[in-house]
Coordinates of N, CA, C and O in Angstrom, one line a residue:
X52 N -26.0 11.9 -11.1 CA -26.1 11.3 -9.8 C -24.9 11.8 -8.9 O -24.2 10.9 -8.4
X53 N -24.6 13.2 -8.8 CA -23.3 13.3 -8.3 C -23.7 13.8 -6.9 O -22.8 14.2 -6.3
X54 N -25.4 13.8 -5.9 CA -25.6 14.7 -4.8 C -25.0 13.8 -3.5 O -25.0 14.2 -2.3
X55 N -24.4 12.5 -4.1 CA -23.8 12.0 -2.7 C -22.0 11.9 -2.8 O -21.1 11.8 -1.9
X56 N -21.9 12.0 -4.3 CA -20.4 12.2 -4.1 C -19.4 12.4 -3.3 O -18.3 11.7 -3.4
X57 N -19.9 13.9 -2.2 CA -18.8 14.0 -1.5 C -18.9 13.2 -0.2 O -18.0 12.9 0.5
X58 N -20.3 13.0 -0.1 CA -20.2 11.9 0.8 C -19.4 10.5 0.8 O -18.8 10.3 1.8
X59 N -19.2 9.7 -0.1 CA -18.9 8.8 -1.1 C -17.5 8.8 -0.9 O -16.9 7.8 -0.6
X60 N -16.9 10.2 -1.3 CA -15.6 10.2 -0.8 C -14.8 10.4 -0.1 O -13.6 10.1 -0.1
X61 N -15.9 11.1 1.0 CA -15.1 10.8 2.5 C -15.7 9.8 3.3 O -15.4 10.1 4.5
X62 N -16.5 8.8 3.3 CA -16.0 7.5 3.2 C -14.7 6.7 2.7 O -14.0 6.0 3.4
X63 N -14.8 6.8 1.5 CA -13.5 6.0 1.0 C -11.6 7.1 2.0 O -10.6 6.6 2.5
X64 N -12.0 8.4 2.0 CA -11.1 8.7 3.1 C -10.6 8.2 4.5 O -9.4 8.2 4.8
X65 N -11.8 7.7 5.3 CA -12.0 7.0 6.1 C -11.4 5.8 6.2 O -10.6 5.5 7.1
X66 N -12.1 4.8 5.2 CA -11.8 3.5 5.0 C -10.0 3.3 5.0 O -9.4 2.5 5.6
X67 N -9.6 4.3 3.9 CA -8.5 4.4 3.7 C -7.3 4.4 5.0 O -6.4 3.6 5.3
X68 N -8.0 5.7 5.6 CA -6.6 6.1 7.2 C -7.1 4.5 8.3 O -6.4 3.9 9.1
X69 N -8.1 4.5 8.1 CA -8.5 3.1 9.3 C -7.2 1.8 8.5 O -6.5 1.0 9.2
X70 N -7.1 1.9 7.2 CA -6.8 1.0 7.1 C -5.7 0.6 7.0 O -5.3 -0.6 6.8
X71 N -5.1 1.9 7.2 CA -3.4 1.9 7.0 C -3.4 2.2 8.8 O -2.3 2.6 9.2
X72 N -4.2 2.1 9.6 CA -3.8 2.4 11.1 C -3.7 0.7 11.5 O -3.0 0.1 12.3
X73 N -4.9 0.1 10.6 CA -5.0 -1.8 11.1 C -3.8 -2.4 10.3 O -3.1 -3.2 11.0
X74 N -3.6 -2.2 9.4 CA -2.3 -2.6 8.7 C -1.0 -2.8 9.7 O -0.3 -3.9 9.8
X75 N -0.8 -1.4 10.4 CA 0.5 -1.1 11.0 C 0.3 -1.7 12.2 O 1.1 -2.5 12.8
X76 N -1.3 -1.1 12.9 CA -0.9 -2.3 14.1 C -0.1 -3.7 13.8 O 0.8 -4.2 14.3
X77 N -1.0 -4.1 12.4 CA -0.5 -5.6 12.8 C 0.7 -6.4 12.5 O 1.2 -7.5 12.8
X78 N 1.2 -5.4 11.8 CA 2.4 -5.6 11.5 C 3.7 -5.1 12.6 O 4.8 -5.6 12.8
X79 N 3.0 -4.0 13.3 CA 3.7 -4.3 14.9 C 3.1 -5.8 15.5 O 3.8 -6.6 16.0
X80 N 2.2 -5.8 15.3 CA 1.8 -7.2 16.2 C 2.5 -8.6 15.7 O 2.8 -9.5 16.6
X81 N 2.7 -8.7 14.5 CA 3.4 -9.5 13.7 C 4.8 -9.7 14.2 O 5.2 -10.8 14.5
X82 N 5.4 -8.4 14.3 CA 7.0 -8.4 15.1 C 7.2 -8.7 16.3 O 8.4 -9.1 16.4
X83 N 6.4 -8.5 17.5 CA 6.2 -8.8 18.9 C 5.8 -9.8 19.0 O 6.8 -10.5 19.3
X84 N 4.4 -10.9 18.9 CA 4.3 -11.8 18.9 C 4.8 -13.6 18.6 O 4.6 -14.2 17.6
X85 N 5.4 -13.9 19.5 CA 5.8 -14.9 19.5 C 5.3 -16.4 19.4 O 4.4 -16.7 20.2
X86 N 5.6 -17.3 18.6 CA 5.0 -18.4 18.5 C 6.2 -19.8 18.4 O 7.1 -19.7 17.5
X87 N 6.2 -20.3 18.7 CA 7.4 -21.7 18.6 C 8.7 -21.3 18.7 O 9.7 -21.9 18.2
X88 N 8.8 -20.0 19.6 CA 10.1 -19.6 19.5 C 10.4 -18.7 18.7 O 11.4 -18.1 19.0
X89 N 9.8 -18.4 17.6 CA 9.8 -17.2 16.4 C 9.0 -16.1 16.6 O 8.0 -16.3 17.3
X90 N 9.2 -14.9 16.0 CA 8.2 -14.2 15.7 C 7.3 -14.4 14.7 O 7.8 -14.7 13.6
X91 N 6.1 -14.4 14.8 CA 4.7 -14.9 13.9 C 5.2 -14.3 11.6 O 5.0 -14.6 10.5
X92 N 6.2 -12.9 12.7 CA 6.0 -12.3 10.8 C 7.4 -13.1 10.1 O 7.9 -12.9 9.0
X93 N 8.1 -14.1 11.3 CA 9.0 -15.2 10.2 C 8.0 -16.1 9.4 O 8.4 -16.8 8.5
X94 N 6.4 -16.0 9.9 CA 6.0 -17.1 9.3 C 5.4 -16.6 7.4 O 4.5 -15.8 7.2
X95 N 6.1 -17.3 6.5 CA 5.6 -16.8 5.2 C 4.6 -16.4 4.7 O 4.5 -15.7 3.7
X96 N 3.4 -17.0 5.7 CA 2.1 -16.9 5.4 C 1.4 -15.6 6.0 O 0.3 -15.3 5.6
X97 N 2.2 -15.0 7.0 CA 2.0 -13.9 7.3 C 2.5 -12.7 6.8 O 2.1 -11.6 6.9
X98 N 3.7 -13.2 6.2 CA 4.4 -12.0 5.2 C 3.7 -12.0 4.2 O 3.9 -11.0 3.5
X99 N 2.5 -13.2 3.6 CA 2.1 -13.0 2.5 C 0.9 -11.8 2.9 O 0.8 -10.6 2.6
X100 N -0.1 -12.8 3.7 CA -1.2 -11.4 4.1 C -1.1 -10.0 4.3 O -2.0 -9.2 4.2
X101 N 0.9 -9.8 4.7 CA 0.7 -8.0 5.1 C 0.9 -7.5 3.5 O 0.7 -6.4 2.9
X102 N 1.3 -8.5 3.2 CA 1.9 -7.9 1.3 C 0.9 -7.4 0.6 O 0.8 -6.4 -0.1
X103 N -0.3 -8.7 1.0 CA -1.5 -8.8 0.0 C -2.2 -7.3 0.7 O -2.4 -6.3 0.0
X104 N -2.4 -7.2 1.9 CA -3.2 -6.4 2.5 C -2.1 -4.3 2.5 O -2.3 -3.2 2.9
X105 N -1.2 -4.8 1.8 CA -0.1 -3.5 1.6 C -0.5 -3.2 0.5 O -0.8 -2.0 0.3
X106 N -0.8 -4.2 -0.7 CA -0.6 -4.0 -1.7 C -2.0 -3.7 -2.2 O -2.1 -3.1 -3.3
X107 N -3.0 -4.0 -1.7 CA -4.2 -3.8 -1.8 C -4.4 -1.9 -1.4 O -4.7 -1.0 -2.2
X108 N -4.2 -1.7 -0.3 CA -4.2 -0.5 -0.1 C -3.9 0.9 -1.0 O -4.6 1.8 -1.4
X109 N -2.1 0.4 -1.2 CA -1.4 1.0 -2.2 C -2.1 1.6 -3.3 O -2.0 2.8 -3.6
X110 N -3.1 0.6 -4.2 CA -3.6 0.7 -5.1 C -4.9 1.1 -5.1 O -5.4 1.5 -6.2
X111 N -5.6 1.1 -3.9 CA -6.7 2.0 -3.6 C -6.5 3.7 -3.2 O -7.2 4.6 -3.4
X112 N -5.4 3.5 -2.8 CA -4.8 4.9 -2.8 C -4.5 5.1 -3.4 O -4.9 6.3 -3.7
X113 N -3.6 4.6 -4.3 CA -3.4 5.3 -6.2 C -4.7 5.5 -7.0 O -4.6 6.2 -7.9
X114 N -5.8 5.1 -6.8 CA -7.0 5.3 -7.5 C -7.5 6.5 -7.0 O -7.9 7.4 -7.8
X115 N -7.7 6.7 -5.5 CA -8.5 7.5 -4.7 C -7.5 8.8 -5.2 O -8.1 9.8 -5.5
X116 N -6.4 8.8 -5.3 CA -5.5 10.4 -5.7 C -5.9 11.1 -7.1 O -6.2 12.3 -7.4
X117 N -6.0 9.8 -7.8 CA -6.4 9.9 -9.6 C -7.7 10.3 -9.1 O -7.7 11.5 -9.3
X118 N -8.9 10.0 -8.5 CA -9.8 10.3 -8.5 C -10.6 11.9 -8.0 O -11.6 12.5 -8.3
X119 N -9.7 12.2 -7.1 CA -9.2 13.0 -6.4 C -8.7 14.6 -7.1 O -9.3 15.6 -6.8
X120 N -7.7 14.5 -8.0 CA -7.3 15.1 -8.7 C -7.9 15.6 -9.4 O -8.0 16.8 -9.7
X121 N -8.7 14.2 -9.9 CA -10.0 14.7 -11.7 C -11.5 15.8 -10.5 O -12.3 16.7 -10.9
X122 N -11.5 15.4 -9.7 CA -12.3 16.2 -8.7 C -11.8 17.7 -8.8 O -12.6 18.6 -9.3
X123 N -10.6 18.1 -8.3 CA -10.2 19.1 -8.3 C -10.2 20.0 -9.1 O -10.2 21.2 -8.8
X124 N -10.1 19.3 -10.5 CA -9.7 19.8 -12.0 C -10.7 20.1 -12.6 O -11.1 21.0 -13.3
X125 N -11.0 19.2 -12.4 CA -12.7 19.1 -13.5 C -13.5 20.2 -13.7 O -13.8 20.6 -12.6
X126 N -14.2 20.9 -14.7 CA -15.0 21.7 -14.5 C -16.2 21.0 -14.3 O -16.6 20.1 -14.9
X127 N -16.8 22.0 -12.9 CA -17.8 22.3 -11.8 C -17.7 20.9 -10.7 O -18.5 20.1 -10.1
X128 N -16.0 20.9 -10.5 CA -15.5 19.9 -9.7 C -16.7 18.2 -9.3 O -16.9 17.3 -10.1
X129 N -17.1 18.2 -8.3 CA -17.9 16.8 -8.2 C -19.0 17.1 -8.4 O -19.7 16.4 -7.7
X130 N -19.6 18.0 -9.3 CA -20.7 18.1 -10.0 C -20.8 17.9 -11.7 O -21.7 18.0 -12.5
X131 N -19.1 17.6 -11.7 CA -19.3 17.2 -13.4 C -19.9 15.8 -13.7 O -19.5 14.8 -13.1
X132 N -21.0 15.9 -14.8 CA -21.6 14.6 -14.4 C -20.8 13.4 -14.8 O -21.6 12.4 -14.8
X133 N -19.4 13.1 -15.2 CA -18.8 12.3 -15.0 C -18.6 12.0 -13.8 O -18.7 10.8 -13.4
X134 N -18.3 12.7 -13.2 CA -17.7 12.1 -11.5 C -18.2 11.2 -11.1 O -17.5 10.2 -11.0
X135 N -19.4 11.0 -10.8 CA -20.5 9.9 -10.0 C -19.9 8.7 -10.5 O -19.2 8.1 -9.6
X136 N -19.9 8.1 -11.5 CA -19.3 7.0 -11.6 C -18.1 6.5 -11.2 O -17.9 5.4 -10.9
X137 N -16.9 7.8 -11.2 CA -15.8 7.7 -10.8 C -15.6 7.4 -9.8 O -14.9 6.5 -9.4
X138 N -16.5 8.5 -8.8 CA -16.7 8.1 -7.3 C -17.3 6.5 -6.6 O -16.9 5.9 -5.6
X139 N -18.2 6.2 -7.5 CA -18.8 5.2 -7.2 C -18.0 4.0 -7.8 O -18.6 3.0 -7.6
X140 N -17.2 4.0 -8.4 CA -16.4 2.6 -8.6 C -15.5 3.1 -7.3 O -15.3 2.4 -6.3
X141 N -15.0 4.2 -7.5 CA -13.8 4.1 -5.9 C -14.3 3.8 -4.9 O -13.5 3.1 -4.3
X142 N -15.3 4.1 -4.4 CA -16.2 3.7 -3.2 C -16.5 2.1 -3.4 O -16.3 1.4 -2.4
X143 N -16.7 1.7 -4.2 CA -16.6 -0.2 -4.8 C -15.5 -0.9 -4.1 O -15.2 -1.6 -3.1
X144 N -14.5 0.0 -5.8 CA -13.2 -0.7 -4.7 C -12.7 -1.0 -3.5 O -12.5 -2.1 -3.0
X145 N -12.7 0.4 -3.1 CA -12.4 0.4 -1.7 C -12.9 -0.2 -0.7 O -12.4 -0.2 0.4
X146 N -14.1 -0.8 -1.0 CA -15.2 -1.2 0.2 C -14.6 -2.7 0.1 O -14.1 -3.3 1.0
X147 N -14.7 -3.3 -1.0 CA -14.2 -4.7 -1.3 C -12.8 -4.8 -0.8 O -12.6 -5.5 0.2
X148 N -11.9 -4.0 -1.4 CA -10.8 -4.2 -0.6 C -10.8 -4.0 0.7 O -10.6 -5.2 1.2
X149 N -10.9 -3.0 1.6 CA -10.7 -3.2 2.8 C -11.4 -4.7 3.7 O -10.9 -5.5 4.5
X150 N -12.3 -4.5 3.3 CA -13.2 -6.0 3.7 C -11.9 -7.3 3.2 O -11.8 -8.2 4.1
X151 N -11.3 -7.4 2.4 CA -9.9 -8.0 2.2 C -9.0 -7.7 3.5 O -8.9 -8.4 4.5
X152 N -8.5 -6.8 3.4 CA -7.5 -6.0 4.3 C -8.2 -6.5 5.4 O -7.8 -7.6 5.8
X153 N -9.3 -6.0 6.2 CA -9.9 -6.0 7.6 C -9.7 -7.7 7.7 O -9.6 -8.0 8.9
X154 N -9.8 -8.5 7.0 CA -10.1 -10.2 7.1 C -8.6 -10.8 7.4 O -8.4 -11.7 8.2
X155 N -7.7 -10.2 6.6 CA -6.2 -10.4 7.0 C -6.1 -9.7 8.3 O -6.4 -10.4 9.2
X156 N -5.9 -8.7 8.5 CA -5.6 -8.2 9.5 C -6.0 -9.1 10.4 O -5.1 -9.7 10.9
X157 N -7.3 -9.5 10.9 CA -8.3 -10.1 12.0 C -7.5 -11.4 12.5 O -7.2 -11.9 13.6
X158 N -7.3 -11.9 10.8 CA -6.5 -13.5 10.8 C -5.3 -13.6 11.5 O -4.9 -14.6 12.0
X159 N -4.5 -12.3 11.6 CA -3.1 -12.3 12.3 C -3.1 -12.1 13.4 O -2.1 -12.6 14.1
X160 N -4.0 -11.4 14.1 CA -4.2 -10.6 15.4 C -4.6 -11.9 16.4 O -4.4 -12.0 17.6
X161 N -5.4 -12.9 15.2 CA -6.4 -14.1 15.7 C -7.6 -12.9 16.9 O -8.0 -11.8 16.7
X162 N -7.7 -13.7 18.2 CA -8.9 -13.7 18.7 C -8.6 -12.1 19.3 O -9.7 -11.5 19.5
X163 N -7.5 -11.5 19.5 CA -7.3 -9.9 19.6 C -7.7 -9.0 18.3 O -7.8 -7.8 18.2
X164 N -8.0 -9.8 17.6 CA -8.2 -8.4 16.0 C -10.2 -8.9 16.2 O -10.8 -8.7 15.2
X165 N -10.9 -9.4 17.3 CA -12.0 -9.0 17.4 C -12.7 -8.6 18.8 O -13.9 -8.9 19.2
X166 N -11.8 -7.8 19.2 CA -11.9 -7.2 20.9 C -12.4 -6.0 20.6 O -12.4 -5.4 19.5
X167 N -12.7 -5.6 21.6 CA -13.2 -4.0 21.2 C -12.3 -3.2 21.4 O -12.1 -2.2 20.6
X168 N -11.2 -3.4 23.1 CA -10.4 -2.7 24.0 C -8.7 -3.2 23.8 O -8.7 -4.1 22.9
X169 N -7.8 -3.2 24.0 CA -6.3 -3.8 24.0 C -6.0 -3.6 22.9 O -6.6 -2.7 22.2
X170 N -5.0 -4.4 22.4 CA -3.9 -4.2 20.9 C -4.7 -4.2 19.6 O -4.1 -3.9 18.6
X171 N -6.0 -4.7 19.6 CA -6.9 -4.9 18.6 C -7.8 -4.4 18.2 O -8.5 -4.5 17.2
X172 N -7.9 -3.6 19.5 CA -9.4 -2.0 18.8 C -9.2 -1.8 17.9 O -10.0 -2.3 17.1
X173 N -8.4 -1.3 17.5 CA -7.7 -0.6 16.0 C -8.7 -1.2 14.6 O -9.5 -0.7 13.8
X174 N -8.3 -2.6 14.8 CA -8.3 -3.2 13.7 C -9.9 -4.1 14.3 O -10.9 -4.0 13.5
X175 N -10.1 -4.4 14.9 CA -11.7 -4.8 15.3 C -12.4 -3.0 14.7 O -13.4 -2.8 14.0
X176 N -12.0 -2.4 15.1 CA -13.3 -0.9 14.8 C -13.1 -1.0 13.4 O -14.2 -1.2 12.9
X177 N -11.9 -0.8 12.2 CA -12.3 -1.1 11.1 C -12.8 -1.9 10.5 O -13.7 -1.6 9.7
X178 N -12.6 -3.5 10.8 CA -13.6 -4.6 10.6 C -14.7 -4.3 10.1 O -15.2 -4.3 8.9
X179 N -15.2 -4.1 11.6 CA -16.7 -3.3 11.5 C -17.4 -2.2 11.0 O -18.6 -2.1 10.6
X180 N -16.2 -1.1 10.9 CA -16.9 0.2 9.9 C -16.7 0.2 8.8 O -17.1 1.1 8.0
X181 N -15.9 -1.4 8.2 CA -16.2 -1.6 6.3 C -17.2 -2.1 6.2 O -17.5 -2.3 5.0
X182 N -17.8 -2.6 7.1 CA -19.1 -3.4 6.8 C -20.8 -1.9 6.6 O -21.9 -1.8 6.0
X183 N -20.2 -1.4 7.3 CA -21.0 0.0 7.4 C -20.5 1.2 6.3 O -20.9 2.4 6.1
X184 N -19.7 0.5 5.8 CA -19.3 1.7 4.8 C -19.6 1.1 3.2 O -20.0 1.7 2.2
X185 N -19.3 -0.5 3.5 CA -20.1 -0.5 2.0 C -21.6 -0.1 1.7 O -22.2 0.1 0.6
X186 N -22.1 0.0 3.0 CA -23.5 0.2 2.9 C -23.9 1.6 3.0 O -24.9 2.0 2.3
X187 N -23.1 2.8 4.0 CA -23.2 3.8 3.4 C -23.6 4.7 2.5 O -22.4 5.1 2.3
X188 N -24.3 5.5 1.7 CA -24.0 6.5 0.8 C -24.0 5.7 -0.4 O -23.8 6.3 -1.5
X189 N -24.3 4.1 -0.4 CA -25.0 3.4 -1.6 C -24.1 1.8 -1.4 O -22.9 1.7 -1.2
X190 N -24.8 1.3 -1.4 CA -24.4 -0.3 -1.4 C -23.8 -0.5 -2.3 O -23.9 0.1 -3.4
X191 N -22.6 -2.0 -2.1 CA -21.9 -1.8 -3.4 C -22.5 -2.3 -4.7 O -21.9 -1.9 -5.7
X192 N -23.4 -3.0 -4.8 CA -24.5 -3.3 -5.6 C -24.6 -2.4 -6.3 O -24.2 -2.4 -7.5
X193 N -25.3 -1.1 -5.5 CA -25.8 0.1 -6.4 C -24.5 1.0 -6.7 O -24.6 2.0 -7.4
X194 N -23.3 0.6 -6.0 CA -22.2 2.0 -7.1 C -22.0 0.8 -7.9 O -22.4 1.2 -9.0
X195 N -21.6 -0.5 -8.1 CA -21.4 -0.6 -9.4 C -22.6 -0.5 -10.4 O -22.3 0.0 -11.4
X196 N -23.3 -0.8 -10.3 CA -24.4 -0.6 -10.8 C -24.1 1.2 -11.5 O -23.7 1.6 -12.6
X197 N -24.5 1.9 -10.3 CA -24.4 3.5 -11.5 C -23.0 3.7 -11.7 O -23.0 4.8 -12.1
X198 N -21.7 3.1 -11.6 CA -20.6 3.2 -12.4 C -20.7 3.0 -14.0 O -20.5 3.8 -14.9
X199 N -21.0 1.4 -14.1 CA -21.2 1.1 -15.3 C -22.8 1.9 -16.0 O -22.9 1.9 -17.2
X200 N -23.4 2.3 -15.5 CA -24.6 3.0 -16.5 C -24.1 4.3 -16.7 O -24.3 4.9 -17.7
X201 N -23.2 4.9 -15.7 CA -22.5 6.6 -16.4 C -21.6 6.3 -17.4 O -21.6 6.9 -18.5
X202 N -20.7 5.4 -17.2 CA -20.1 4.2 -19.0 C -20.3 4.0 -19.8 O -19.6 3.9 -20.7
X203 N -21.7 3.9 -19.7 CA -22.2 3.4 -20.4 C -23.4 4.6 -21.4 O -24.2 4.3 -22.4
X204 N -23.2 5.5 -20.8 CA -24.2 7.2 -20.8 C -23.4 7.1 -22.2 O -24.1 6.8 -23.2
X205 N -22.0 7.2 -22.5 CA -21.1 8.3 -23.4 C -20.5 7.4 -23.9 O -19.4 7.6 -24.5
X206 N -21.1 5.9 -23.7 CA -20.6 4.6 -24.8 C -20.9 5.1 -26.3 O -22.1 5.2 -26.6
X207 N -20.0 5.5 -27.2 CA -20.4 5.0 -28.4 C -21.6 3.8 -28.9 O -21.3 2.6 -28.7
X208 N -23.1 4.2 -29.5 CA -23.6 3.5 -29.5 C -23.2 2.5 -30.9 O -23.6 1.3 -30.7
X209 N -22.8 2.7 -31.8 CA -22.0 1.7 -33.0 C -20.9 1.6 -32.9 O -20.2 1.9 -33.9
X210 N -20.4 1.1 -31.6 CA -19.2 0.7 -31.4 C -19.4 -1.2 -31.7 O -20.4 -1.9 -31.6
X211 N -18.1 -1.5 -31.9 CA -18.7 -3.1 -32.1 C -17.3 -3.5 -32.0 O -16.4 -2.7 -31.7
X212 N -16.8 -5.1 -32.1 CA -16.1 -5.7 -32.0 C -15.0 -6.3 -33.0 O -14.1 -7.1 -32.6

């Protein structure tokens, strides 16, 4: 199942730069905005969301590089029929995560992270294009679904516990 792969992966490219552009907005927005006399990113709860939403990233990008790589390398690159699964758990991930990410982001910006135009385009347009990207090039349903059955192709079948 590798004929949507590269589709698959530039999606997850996508999701990726949208999400490190909603990130930084808000973390500029975090530092300018004012609330009780503070800036919003004194408040802990907001240092936690950019952490959670940093840290989620981070590790979607550490996957997507590893994934990326074995693409490169691989003999008959995203036609080896490993890949598909590879692809399709990263496309998983990423879709869940960002949908994480885009939900923080939205929460900080409050009623600006769902505008179309001003300081919140940014992060309102990704919102909306993770919702279109999990559905993309296979729902997440169906990549995990064919992740675990390509897993499950080259499972040892008397393997046991």
């Amino acid at each position: 199942m590798y004929n949507f792969n590269h589709e698959r992966w530039l999606i997850v490219q996508s999701l990726i730069g949208q999400g490190r552009q909603a990130v930084q907005d808000t973390f500029m927005w975090a530092k300018q905005r004012k609330i009780f006399g503070k800036a919003l990113i004194d408040q802990p709860v907001i240092r936690n969301k950019l952490a959670n939403a940093s840290a989620s990233l981070e590790s979607i990008q550490a996957y997507n590089e590893a994934v990326t790589f074995d693409m490169c390398t691989a003999q008959g690159g995203t036609h080896n029929p490993r890949m598909g699964g590879s692809i399709a758990l990263l496309k998983y991930q990423t879709t869940r995560s960002s949908w994480n990410i885009a939900d923080d982001c939205v929460q900080i910006f409050g009623g600006r992270g769902i505008t179309r135009t001003g300081m919140g385009a940014k992060v309102e347009g990704f919102k909306n294009f993770v919702k279109y990207a999990a559905v993309y090039g296979g729902s997440e349903e169906i990549m995990a679904d064919l992740a675990i059955k390509q897993a499950m192709r080259n499972y040892p079948i008397a393997a046991r516990l």
